[in-house]
Coordinates of C-alpha atoms in Angstrom, one line a residue:
X286 CA 24.1 12.6 -39.5
X287 CA 22.1 14.6 -36.8
X288 CA 19.1 12.4 -37.4
X289 CA 21.3 9.3 -36.9
X290 CA 22.7 10.8 -33.7
X291 CA 19.2 11.6 -32.4
X292 CA 18.1 8.0 -33.2
X293 CA 21.1 6.6 -31.2
X294 CA 20.3 8.9 -28.3
X295 CA 16.7 7.8 -28.4
X296 CA 17.7 4.2 -28.3
X297 CA 20.0 4.9 -25.3
X298 CA 17.2 6.6 -23.5
X299 CA 15.0 3.7 -24.2
X300 CA 17.6 1.4 -22.7
X301 CA 17.8 3.7 -19.6
X302 CA 14.0 3.5 -19.3
X303 CA 14.0 -0.3 -19.2
X304 CA 16.9 -0.3 -16.7
X305 CA 14.9 1.9 -14.4
X306 CA 11.8 -0.2 -14.8
X307 CA 13.5 -3.6 -14.2
X308 CA 16.5 -2.8 -12.0
X309 CA 15.4 -0.2 -9.4
X310 CA 12.8 -2.6 -7.8
X311 CA 15.6 -5.0 -7.0
X312 CA 17.6 -2.4 -4.9
X313 CA 15.7 -3.1 -1.6
X314 CA 16.6 -6.8 -2.0
X315 CA 20.3 -5.9 -1.4
X316 CA 19.6 -4.7 2.1
X317 CA 18.3 -6.1 5.4
X318 CA 15.3 -4.2 6.7
X319 CA 13.6 -4.0 10.1
X320 CA 10.2 -5.6 10.6
X321 CA 7.6 -3.1 9.6
X322 CA 4.3 -2.2 11.2
X323 CA 1.3 -4.0 9.6
X324 CA 3.4 -6.6 7.9
X325 CA 1.7 -9.1 10.2
X326 CA -1.5 -8.6 8.1
X327 CA 0.1 -9.0 4.7
X328 CA 1.9 -12.1 6.0
X329 CA -1.1 -13.8 7.6
X330 CA -3.5 -13.3 4.7
X331 CA -1.0 -14.7 2.3
X332 CA -0.1 -17.6 4.6
X333 CA -3.7 -18.6 5.1
X334 CA -4.5 -18.4 1.4
X335 CA -1.4 -20.4 0.6
X336 CA -2.8 -23.1 3.0
X337 CA -6.0 -23.3 0.9
X338 CA -8.2 -21.3 3.2
X339 CA -11.1 -19.4 1.6
X340 CA -11.8 -15.7 2.4
X341 CA -15.1 -15.1 4.1
X342 CA -15.5 -18.8 4.7
X343 CA -12.4 -19.3 6.9
X344 CA -11.8 -15.7 7.9
X345 CA -13.5 -12.3 7.5
X346 CA -11.9 -9.1 6.2
X347 CA -13.4 -5.6 5.7
X348 CA -11.4 -5.2 2.5
X349 CA -11.2 -7.4 -0.6
X350 CA -9.0 -10.5 -0.8
X351 CA -7.2 -9.7 -4.1
X352 CA -4.2 -8.1 -2.3
X353 CA -3.2 -11.5 -0.8
X354 CA -3.4 -13.6 -3.9
X355 CA 0.0 -12.8 -5.4
X356 CA 1.8 -13.1 -2.0
X357 CA 0.1 -16.4 -1.4
X358 CA 1.5 -17.7 -4.8
X359 CA 5.0 -16.5 -3.8
X360 CA 4.6 -18.3 -0.4
X361 CA 3.7 -21.5 -2.2
X362 CA 6.9 -21.2 -4.3
X363 CA 9.4 -19.6 -2.0
X364 CA 8.1 -20.4 1.5
X365 CA 6.2 -18.2 4.1
X366 CA 9.1 -16.0 5.2
X367 CA 8.6 -12.3 5.8
X368 CA 11.5 -11.7 3.3
X369 CA 9.3 -13.3 0.6
X370 CA 7.0 -10.3 0.9
X371 CA 10.0 -8.1 -0.1
X372 CA 10.4 -10.2 -3.3
X373 CA 6.6 -9.9 -3.9
X374 CA 6.8 -6.2 -3.8
X375 CA 9.9 -6.1 -6.1
X376 CA 7.8 -7.9 -8.7
X377 CA 4.9 -5.6 -8.1
X378 CA 7.1 -2.5 -8.5
X379 CA 8.4 -3.8 -11.8
X380 CA 4.8 -3.9 -13.0
X381 CA 4.0 -0.5 -11.5
X382 CA 7.1 1.1 -13.2
X383 CA 6.1 -0.6 -16.5
X384 CA 2.5 0.6 -16.3
X385 CA 3.5 4.2 -15.5
X386 CA 5.9 4.2 -18.5
X387 CA 3.3 2.7 -20.8
X388 CA 0.6 5.1 -19.8
X389 CA 2.7 8.1 -20.8
X390 CA 3.9 6.3 -23.9
X391 CA 0.3 5.9 -24.8
X392 CA -0.1 9.6 -24.3
X393 CA 2.8 10.1 -26.7
X394 CA 5.2 11.6 -24.3
X395 CA 8.7 11.7 -25.8
X396 CA 11.1 9.1 -24.4
X397 CA 13.5 11.5 -22.7
X398 CA 10.7 13.3 -20.9
X399 CA 9.1 9.9 -20.1
X400 CA 12.3 8.8 -18.4
X401 CA 12.3 12.0 -16.3
X402 CA 8.7 11.4 -15.2
X403 CA 9.5 7.7 -14.5
X404 CA 12.5 8.7 -12.4
X405 CA 10.2 10.9 -10.3
X406 CA 7.7 8.0 -10.0
X407 CA 10.5 5.7 -8.8
X408 CA 12.2 8.0 -6.4
X409 CA 9.1 9.4 -4.9
X410 CA 6.9 6.3 -4.8
X411 CA 7.7 2.9 -6.0
X412 CA 11.3 2.6 -4.7
X413 CA 10.3 3.3 -1.1
X414 CA 7.2 1.1 -1.2
X415 CA 9.3 -2.0 -0.8
X416 CA 6.9 -3.9 1.5
X417 CA 3.5 -4.9 0.1
X418 CA 0.5 -3.1 1.3
X419 CA -3.0 -2.9 -0.2
X420 CA -3.1 0.9 -0.4
X421 CA -0.2 0.6 -2.9
X422 CA -1.2 -2.5 -4.7
X423 CA -4.7 -1.1 -5.5
X424 CA -3.1 1.9 -7.3
X425 CA -1.1 -0.5 -9.4
X426 CA -4.3 -2.2 -10.5
X427 CA -5.8 1.2 -11.1
X428 CA -2.9 2.1 -13.4
X429 CA -3.5 -1.1 -15.3
X430 CA -7.2 -0.3 -15.8
X431 CA -6.3 3.3 -16.9
X432 CA -3.7 2.0 -19.5
X433 CA -6.3 -0.3 -21.2
X434 CA -8.8 2.6 -21.2
X435 CA -6.3 4.8 -22.9
X436 CA -5.5 2.1 -25.5
X437 CA -9.2 2.2 -26.4
X438 CA -8.9 5.8 -27.6
X439 CA -8.7 6.0 -31.4
X440 CA -9.0 2.2 -31.8
X441 CA -11.1 1.2 -34.7
X442 CA -11.0 -2.6 -34.6
X443 CA -14.2 -3.9 -32.8
X444 CA -12.5 -6.9 -31.3
X445 CA -9.8 -4.8 -29.7
X446 CA -12.4 -2.3 -28.4
X447 CA -14.2 -5.1 -26.7
X448 CA -10.9 -6.6 -25.4
X449 CA -9.6 -3.3 -24.0
X450 CA -13.0 -2.5 -22.3
X451 CA -13.0 -6.0 -20.8
X452 CA -9.5 -5.7 -19.5
X453 CA -9.9 -2.2 -18.2
X454 CA -13.1 -3.2 -16.4
X455 CA -11.4 -6.3 -15.0
X456 CA -8.6 -4.4 -13.4
X457 CA -11.0 -1.8 -12.0
X458 CA -13.0 -4.6 -10.4
X459 CA -9.8 -6.2 -9.0
X460 CA -8.9 -2.8 -7.6
X461 CA -12.3 -2.5 -5.9
X462 CA -11.9 -6.0 -4.4
X463 CA -8.5 -4.9 -3.1
X464 CA -9.4 -1.6 -1.4
X465 CA -12.8 0.1 -1.8
X466 CA -11.8 3.8 -2.0
X467 CA -9.0 3.7 -4.7
X468 CA -11.0 0.8 -6.3
X469 CA -14.0 3.1 -6.7
X470 CA -11.7 5.8 -8.2
X471 CA -10.4 3.2 -10.6
X472 CA -13.9 2.6 -11.9
X473 CA -14.6 6.4 -12.2
X474 CA -11.2 7.1 -13.8
X475 CA -11.3 4.5 -16.5
X476 CA -15.1 4.8 -16.9
X477 CA -14.7 8.6 -17.6
X478 CA -12.0 8.0 -20.3
X479 CA -14.2 5.3 -22.0
X480 CA -17.3 7.6 -21.7
X481 CA -15.3 10.3 -23.5
X482 CA -14.4 7.8 -26.2
X483 CA -18.0 6.9 -26.7
X484 CA -19.0 10.6 -27.0
X485 CA -16.2 11.2 -29.5
X486 CA -17.3 8.2 -31.6
X487 CA -21.0 9.1 -31.1
X488 CA -21.6 5.5 -30.4
X489 CA -22.3 4.0 -26.9
X490 CA -20.7 0.6 -27.7
X491 CA -17.5 1.1 -25.7
X492 CA -19.1 2.5 -22.5
X493 CA -21.9 -0.1 -22.6
X494 CA -19.3 -2.9 -23.0
X495 CA -17.3 -1.4 -20.1
X496 CA -20.3 -1.4 -17.8
X497 CA -21.3 -4.9 -18.8
X498 CA -17.7 -6.2 -18.4
X499 CA -17.4 -4.5 -14.9
X500 CA -20.7 -6.1 -13.8
X501 CA -19.4 -9.5 -15.1
X502 CA -16.1 -9.2 -13.2
X503 CA -17.8 -8.1 -10.0
X504 CA -20.2 -11.0 -10.0
X505 CA -17.3 -13.3 -10.7
X506 CA -15.3 -11.9 -7.8
X507 CA -18.2 -11.7 -5.3
X508 CA -20.8 -14.3 -6.0
X509 CA -18.8 -17.3 -4.7
X510 CA -18.6 -15.7 -1.3
X511 CA -22.2 -14.6 -0.8
X512 CA -23.1 -17.9 0.8
X513 CA -20.7 -17.0 3.6
X514 CA -20.7 -13.8 5.7
X515 CA -19.4 -11.5 2.9
X516 CA -22.1 -8.8 3.4
X517 CA -21.2 -8.5 7.0
X518 CA -17.4 -8.4 6.6
X519 CA -16.9 -6.4 3.4
X520 CA -17.1 -2.7 4.3
X521 CA -19.5 -0.8 2.1
X522 CA -20.5 1.6 4.9
X523 CA -23.0 -0.7 6.5
X524 CA -23.4 -1.2 10.3
X525 CA -21.2 -2.1 12.2
X526 CA -18.8 -0.5 9.7
X527 CA -18.7 3.2 9.0
X528 CA -17.5 5.5 6.2
X529 CA -14.2 7.2 6.7
X530 CA -15.2 10.0 4.3
X531 CA -16.6 13.2 5.8
X532 CA -16.8 16.5 4.0
X533 CA -15.2 18.5 6.8
X534 CA -12.1 16.2 6.9
X535 CA -11.7 16.6 3.1
X536 CA -12.1 20.4 3.4
X537 CA -9.8 20.6 6.4
X538 CA -7.1 18.5 4.8
X539 CA -7.3 20.4 1.5
X540 CA -7.4 23.9 2.9
X541 CA -5.3 23.3 6.0
X542 CA -2.5 21.4 4.3
X543 CA -2.1 19.8 0.8
X544 CA 0.3 22.5 -0.4
X545 CA 1.7 20.4 -3.2
X546 CA -1.8 19.4 -4.4
X547 CA -2.9 23.0 -4.5
X548 CA 0.2 24.1 -6.2
X549 CA -0.1 21.6 -8.9
X550 CA -3.8 22.4 -9.3
X551 CA -2.9 26.1 -9.9
X552 CA -0.1 25.0 -12.3
X553 CA -2.4 22.9 -14.4
X554 CA -5.1 25.5 -14.6
X555 CA -2.5 28.1 -15.7
X556 CA -1.0 25.8 -18.4
X557 CA -4.5 24.8 -19.5
X558 CA -5.4 28.5 -20.0
X559 CA -2.2 29.1 -21.9
X560 CA -2.7 26.0 -24.0
X561 CA -6.3 26.9 -25.0
X562 CA -5.5 30.5 -25.7
X563 CA -9.0 31.6 -24.9
X564 CA -10.5 29.0 -27.3
X565 CA -12.2 26.7 -24.9
X566 CA -14.0 24.9 -27.7
X567 CA -10.8 23.0 -28.4
X568 CA -10.7 21.6 -24.8
X569 CA -12.3 18.4 -25.8
X570 CA -9.7 17.5 -28.4
X571 CA -8.2 14.2 -27.3
X572 CA -4.6 15.5 -27.1
X573 CA -5.7 18.3 -24.8
X574 CA -8.6 16.8 -22.7
X575 CA -7.2 13.4 -21.8
X576 CA -3.8 14.5 -20.3
X577 CA -5.4 17.4 -18.3
X578 CA -8.3 15.2 -17.2
X579 CA -5.7 12.6 -15.9
X580 CA -3.8 15.3 -14.0
X581 CA -6.9 16.9 -12.5
X582 CA -8.4 13.5 -11.6
X583 CA -5.2 12.3 -9.9
X584 CA -5.1 15.5 -7.8
X585 CA -8.7 15.0 -6.8
X586 CA -8.1 11.3 -5.9
X587 CA -5.0 12.2 -4.0
X588 CA -6.9 14.8 -1.9
X589 CA -9.5 12.2 -1.0
X590 CA -7.2 9.2 -0.4
X591 CA -5.1 11.1 2.1
X592 CA -8.3 11.2 4.2
X593 CA -9.7 7.8 3.6
X594 CA -6.4 5.8 3.5
X595 CA -4.3 7.8 6.0
X596 CA -1.7 5.1 6.5
X597 CA 1.0 5.4 5.3
X598 CA 1.0 9.2 5.4
X599 CA 2.5 9.4 1.9
X600 CA 0.3 6.8 0.3
X601 CA -1.0 9.3 -2.3
X602 CA 2.4 10.7 -3.2
X603 CA 2.2 9.2 -6.8
X604 CA 0.5 12.5 -7.8
X605 CA 3.9 14.2 -8.2
X606 CA 5.1 11.9 -11.1
X607 CA 1.7 12.0 -12.9
X608 CA 1.5 15.8 -12.8
X609 CA 5.1 16.1 -14.0
X610 CA 4.3 13.8 -16.8
X611 CA 1.3 15.8 -17.8
X612 CA 3.2 19.1 -17.6
X613 CA 6.1 17.7 -19.7
X614 CA 3.6 16.5 -22.2
X615 CA 2.5 20.1 -22.8
X616 CA 6.0 21.3 -23.5
X617 CA 7.3 18.2 -25.2
X618 CA 8.3 19.9 -28.4
X619 CA 10.2 22.7 -26.5
X620 CA 12.2 20.5 -24.1
X621 CA 15.0 18.5 -25.8
X622 CA 16.5 15.6 -24.0
X623 CA 18.4 14.2 -26.9
X624 CA 21.6 16.0 -25.8
X625 CA 23.2 13.8 -23.2
X626 CA 24.3 16.7 -21.0
X627 CA 20.8 18.2 -20.7
X628 CA 19.3 14.9 -19.8
X629 CA 22.0 14.3 -17.2
X630 CA 21.4 17.7 -15.6
X631 CA 17.6 17.1 -15.4
X632 CA 18.0 13.7 -13.8
X633 CA 20.5 15.2 -11.3
X634 CA 17.9 17.8 -10.4
X635 CA 15.2 15.2 -10.0
X636 CA 17.6 13.3 -7.7
X637 CA 18.3 16.4 -5.7
X638 CA 14.6 17.1 -5.3
X639 CA 14.0 13.6 -3.8
X640 CA 17.1 13.3 -1.5
X641 CA 15.0 13.7 1.6
X642 CA 14.1 10.0 2.3
X643 CA 17.6 8.7 1.4
X644 CA 19.2 11.4 3.5
X645 CA 16.9 11.0 6.6
X646 CA 17.0 7.2 6.6
X647 CA 20.6 6.5 5.5
X648 CA 23.0 9.4 5.6
X649 CA 21.9 11.8 8.4
X650 CA 22.0 9.2 11.3
X651 CA 25.6 8.3 10.3
X652 CA 27.1 11.8 10.0
X653 CA 24.9 13.8 12.4
X654 CA 27.2 13.4 15.4
X655 CA 30.2 14.8 13.5
X656 CA 28.6 18.1 12.7
X657 CA 25.7 18.8 15.0
X658 CA 25.8 20.6 18.4
X659 CA 23.9 18.4 20.8
X660 CA 25.0 19.7 24.2
X661 CA 21.9 20.7 26.1
X662 CA 23.7 23.8 27.6
X663 CA 24.2 25.2 24.1
X664 CA 21.0 26.5 22.7
X665 CA 20.7 25.7 19.0
X666 CA 18.2 24.4 16.5
X667 CA 18.8 20.9 17.8
X668 CA 18.6 21.7 21.5
X669 CA 16.1 24.6 22.1
X670 CA 13.3 22.0 22.7
X671 CA 13.9 19.0 25.0
X672 CA 13.6 15.8 23.0
X673 CA 11.2 13.5 24.9
X674 CA 9.8 11.9 21.8
X675 CA 9.9 8.1 22.3
X676 CA 8.4 7.4 18.9
X677 CA 11.7 8.0 17.0
X678 CA 13.4 5.0 15.6
X679 CA 15.5 3.1 18.1
X680 CA 16.7 0.0 16.3
X681 CA 20.3 -0.4 17.5
X682 CA 19.3 -3.7 19.2
X683 CA 17.4 -5.1 16.3
X684 CA 18.9 -8.3 14.8
X685 CA 18.1 -11.0 12.3
X686 CA 16.7 -14.0 14.3
X687 CA 17.0 -17.7 13.4
X688 CA 13.3 -18.3 13.0
X689 CA 12.3 -19.4 9.5
X690 CA 9.6 -16.8 9.0
X691 CA 11.9 -13.9 10.1
X692 CA 15.1 -14.8 8.2
X693 CA 16.6 -11.8 6.5
X694 CA 14.5 -9.3 8.6
X695 CA 15.5 -7.5 11.8
X696 CA 13.4 -7.6 15.0
X697 CA 14.3 -6.5 18.5
X698 CA 16.4 -8.9 20.6
X699 CA 13.7 -8.6 23.3
X700 CA 11.2 -9.9 20.9
X701 CA 13.4 -12.9 19.9
X702 CA 13.8 -13.7 23.6
X703 CA 10.1 -13.5 24.1
X704 CA 9.4 -15.9 21.2
X705 CA 11.9 -18.4 22.5
X706 CA 10.2 -18.3 25.9
X707 CA 6.9 -19.1 24.2
X708 CA 8.5 -22.0 22.3
X709 CA 10.0 -23.4 25.5
X710 CA 6.7 -23.2 27.5
X711 CA 5.6 -26.6 28.8
X712 CA 2.0 -26.1 27.4
X713 CA 3.5 -25.4 23.9
X714 CA 5.9 -28.4 24.1
X715 CA 3.1 -30.8 25.2
X716 CA 0.4 -29.6 22.8
X717 CA 2.2 -28.7 19.7
X718 CA -0.1 -30.7 17.4
X719 CA -3.4 -29.5 18.9
X720 CA -2.5 -26.3 20.6
X721 CA -5.5 -23.9 20.8
X722 CA -4.2 -20.3 20.5
X723 CA -5.8 -16.9 20.5
X724 CA -3.2 -14.6 18.9
X725 CA -4.2 -11.0 19.3
X726 CA -0.7 -9.7 18.4
X727 CA 1.4 -8.7 15.5
X728 CA 3.4 -12.0 15.7
X729 CA 1.1 -13.9 13.4
X730 CA 4.1 -15.8 12.2
X731 CA 3.9 -18.0 15.3
X732 CA 1.3 -20.0 13.6
X733 CA 4.1 -21.4 11.5
X734 CA 6.9 -21.3 14.1
X735 CA 5.1 -23.2 16.9
X736 CA 3.1 -24.4 14.8
X737 CA -0.6 -24.2 15.5
X738 CA -3.8 -24.2 13.4
X739 CA -5.4 -20.7 13.1
X740 CA -9.0 -20.4 14.1
X741 CA -11.3 -20.6 11.1
X742 CA -14.9 -19.8 10.4
X743 CA -17.3 -17.1 9.1
X744 CA -17.3 -15.5 12.5
X745 CA -13.5 -15.1 12.8
X746 CA -11.8 -12.0 11.5
X747 CA -8.4 -12.1 9.7
X748 CA -7.1 -9.5 12.1
X749 CA -8.4 -8.0 15.3
X750 CA -8.4 -4.3 14.7
X751 CA -11.3 -2.9 16.8
X752 CA -13.7 -0.8 14.7
X753 CA -12.2 -2.0 11.4
X754 CA -12.4 -5.8 11.5
X755 CA -13.5 -6.4 15.1
X756 CA -16.9 -5.3 16.4
X757 CA -19.3 -5.9 19.3
X758 CA -20.2 -9.3 17.9
X759 CA -16.6 -10.4 17.9
X760 CA -16.1 -9.0 21.4
X761 CA -18.9 -11.2 22.7
X762 CA -17.8 -14.2 20.7
X763 CA -14.2 -14.2 21.9
X764 CA -15.1 -13.2 25.5
X765 CA -17.4 -16.2 25.5
X766 CA -14.6 -18.5 24.3
X767 CA -12.2 -17.0 26.8
X768 CA -14.6 -17.5 29.7
X769 CA -15.1 -21.1 28.6
X770 CA -11.3 -21.4 28.7
X771 CA -11.2 -22.7 25.1
X772 CA -7.6 -21.6 24.6
X773 CA -4.4 -23.1 25.8
X774 CA -2.4 -20.0 25.1
X775 CA -3.4 -16.4 24.5
X776 CA -1.3 -13.6 23.2
X777 CA -2.5 -10.0 23.6
X778 CA -0.6 -6.9 22.4
X779 CA -1.0 -3.7 24.3
X780 CA -0.4 -0.7 22.0
X781 CA -1.0 2.4 24.2
X782 CA -0.4 4.9 21.5
X783 CA -3.2 3.6 19.3
X784 CA -6.9 4.1 19.8
X785 CA -8.0 0.6 21.0
X786 CA -6.3 -1.3 18.2
X787 CA -6.7 -4.6 20.0
X788 CA -9.9 -4.8 22.0
X789 CA -9.3 -4.0 25.7
X790 CA -12.8 -5.4 26.5
X791 CA -11.4 -8.8 25.4
X792 CA -8.3 -8.2 27.5
X793 CA -10.5 -7.6 30.5
X794 CA -12.1 -11.0 29.9
X795 CA -8.6 -12.6 29.6
X796 CA -7.4 -11.1 32.9
X797 CA -10.4 -12.6 34.7
X798 CA -9.9 -16.1 33.4
X799 CA -6.3 -16.5 32.5
X800 CA -2.9 -16.0 34.2
X801 CA -0.3 -13.5 32.8
X802 CA 2.9 -15.5 32.6
X803 CA 5.2 -12.9 31.1
X804 CA 5.3 -10.1 28.5
X805 CA 7.9 -8.9 26.0
X806 CA 8.6 -6.1 23.6
X807 CA 6.7 -6.1 20.3
X808 CA 8.5 -5.6 17.0
X809 CA 7.3 -2.1 16.3
X810 CA 8.2 1.6 16.6
X811 CA 7.2 3.3 19.0
X812 CA 8.7 0.7 21.4
X813 CA 6.1 1.2 24.1
X814 CA 4.2 -1.9 22.9
X815 CA 4.2 -5.2 24.7
X816 CA 2.9 -8.7 23.9
X817 CA 1.4 -10.4 26.9
X818 CA 1.4 -14.2 27.2
X819 CA -1.4 -15.9 29.1
X820 CA -2.3 -19.5 30.1
X821 CA -5.3 -20.9 31.9
X822 CA -5.6 -20.1 35.6
X823 CA -5.0 -23.1 37.8
X824 CA -8.2 -24.2 39.6
X825 CA -8.1 -23.9 43.4

């Protein structure tokens, strides 16, 4: 009877697991969100691929092109609206939830503990990554590579060994061609697991197959673009690019911050010592080595990624869920989730742990005024420092516009007015079919709304971020075109709080040769960012 009850509970937990995997990514689709910083890049890359443009031939990018393939497919099916990107990420999050669950199922984590770890993964990471970004997508590909590497362990059928090596290497290569830093970790992560498998088997077949497959995939992904300017655009640390990785930055971030990472590192070492019971020879048993290696590697990766991929600030926060999964795995036989009340209590505690984002974004702004003392003549926690921070969210005047590409997404009313002014300009009305535009702003969607043809060529970057995708060569190139008055319309975005995001050298060239017609507020927080609209100076 007890066995039957336990089986029913296990089935129920399995259903809950699938509900979390499939349903939670759809939650953001129920809301209307404001336009987010850097969405212009996700949108433009997907839009241009959906038009049939070829990376490195029609535009250059310092990162790989894989990130834009899935959004481009969605654009072809659903149309190039920003809201389509939300649907893309919902699909990606279903995959990421599934991969996380399968990884710990492969490690034989009991279903109840697995649901707890998955809940942490969703609440801390996947649920709040509801807009697509390459720093998130590359980790999803890394998880896929890791899953197939884990499937290899203990596999005896040669065909499956080759298949798993091929797939693991393929996803690692796709990860590298999405973002170099996490992509490199994907190669090291899966490669180390497969090397361990080869050592255990005392046969090099799996690691040699993995290396060969990785080389095959990289040749397949890179070779078609070598005839263009791939070696200039793709950042592998060469001039004019540079490496973001310095030893001091790593040390400073690790010792000066990284409290959670250091706490988990201590926790894992303590548990490992307890588990081995002074018998270190047993460390390389599969059931001990692999989970602890995963935990330690994830912590190492998270400590590096927070330096090399510093936007968003919590882009490495996935380490919480992985470490908890590893810890739960060590006490799996002692923690019983088959009793409904115990499982419910644990899930509530997990929810309590991760209330911060939901509270800060959704609840606190609505109830703050009812409970908080805000009078400046009363000294309290909220008033002892004068609040002059202009970077805090001010979205009371953000609304959903009627533009096709922005439907379902909020942008400032001032931005809407500015776009309408552009659309009503005589030069835009007269030259709609052959308008020459230099758009150095976040409103890349204007290529569809006006519309105009984006500039193409091996010497044109996908985006104009100085020092990342825009260098001295590009400054000279675009200044030359501005001086020759090749453009009918120029948009330049001034972002004072960022370190030369859009090139002010090019702006100086624009000011000498073009006339500023008007400027308007850009769709970003902080709000001290303006898009300037220029047309050719009239000859005297």
